[in-house]
Coordinates of C-alpha atoms in Angstrom, one line a residue:
X131 CA 10.2 62.8 -10.9
X132 CA 6.8 61.7 -9.6
X133 CA 5.4 58.4 -10.6
X134 CA 2.1 59.8 -11.8
X135 CA 3.9 61.5 -14.8
X136 CA 4.8 58.2 -16.3
X137 CA 2.0 56.4 -18.2
X138 CA 1.5 53.3 -20.2
X139 CA 3.0 53.5 -23.7
X140 CA 5.1 56.6 -22.8
X141 CA 8.4 56.8 -24.7
X142 CA 11.2 57.1 -22.1
X143 CA 15.0 57.3 -22.0
X144 CA 17.4 55.8 -19.5
X145 CA 18.9 58.2 -17.1
X146 CA 21.5 55.7 -15.9
X147 CA 23.9 53.1 -17.4
X148 CA 23.0 49.5 -16.9
X149 CA 26.1 47.8 -18.3
X150 CA 25.0 44.3 -17.1
X151 CA 22.2 44.5 -19.6
X152 CA 24.2 46.4 -22.3
X153 CA 21.9 49.4 -21.8
X154 CA 23.3 52.9 -21.6
X155 CA 22.0 56.3 -20.5
X156 CA 20.0 57.9 -23.3
X157 CA 18.7 54.6 -24.8
X158 CA 15.0 54.9 -25.7
X159 CA 12.3 52.4 -24.7
X160 CA 8.5 52.2 -24.3
X161 CA 6.6 51.7 -21.0
X162 CA 4.6 48.5 -21.5
X163 CA 3.4 47.9 -18.0
X164 CA 3.0 49.7 -14.7
X165 CA 4.3 47.6 -11.8
X166 CA 3.8 47.8 -8.0
X167 CA 1.2 50.6 -8.3
X168 CA 3.6 52.9 -10.1
X169 CA 6.7 52.1 -8.0
X170 CA 8.3 50.5 -11.1
X171 CA 7.7 50.3 -14.9
X172 CA 8.3 47.5 -17.4
X173 CA 10.2 49.1 -20.2
X174 CA 10.7 47.4 -23.6
X175 CA 13.7 48.3 -25.7
X176 CA 13.4 47.6 -29.4
X177 CA 15.7 47.9 -32.5
X178 CA 14.8 49.9 -35.6
X179 CA 13.0 46.9 -37.0
X180 CA 10.7 46.7 -33.9
X181 CA 12.4 43.6 -32.5
X182 CA 12.6 43.7 -28.7
X183 CA 16.2 43.2 -27.5
X184 CA 15.5 43.9 -23.8
X185 CA 12.5 44.2 -21.5
X186 CA 13.0 45.0 -17.8
X187 CA 11.5 46.6 -14.7
X188 CA 12.9 50.0 -13.9
X189 CA 12.3 52.5 -11.1
X190 CA 11.0 56.0 -12.0
X191 CA 14.3 57.6 -11.2
X192 CA 16.0 55.4 -13.8
X193 CA 13.9 56.8 -16.7
X194 CA 12.6 60.1 -18.0
X195 CA 9.6 60.7 -20.3
X196 CA 10.4 62.1 -23.7
X197 CA 8.2 64.9 -25.0
X198 CA 7.7 65.4 -28.7
X199 CA 5.7 68.7 -28.5
X200 CA 6.4 72.0 -26.8
X201 CA 5.6 72.1 -23.1
X202 CA 2.6 74.0 -22.0
X203 CA 3.6 77.4 -20.6
X204 CA 1.5 76.8 -17.4
X205 CA 3.4 73.6 -16.5
X206 CA 6.5 73.8 -14.2
X207 CA 9.4 71.6 -15.0
X208 CA 10.0 68.6 -12.7
X209 CA 13.4 67.9 -11.4
X210 CA 14.4 64.2 -10.8
X211 CA 16.1 63.6 -7.5
X212 CA 18.3 60.5 -7.3

């Protein structure tokens, strides 16, 4: 995954488990800041009531952007390499 595909306020999901923070692959958060010129992203995890329960810096390979509309047919899928 390239860093230029992740933008401020993107909804993302974890691609890794982070047990030390009680966060697990698939948990959904929102990008709230772009760090180190796109080398990392501050992601906020909130409950159903909008209360933040964790906010942390993550590398691009630890998250994936969620898409809520069909992909454009002229776009090629990106493969994340760990």
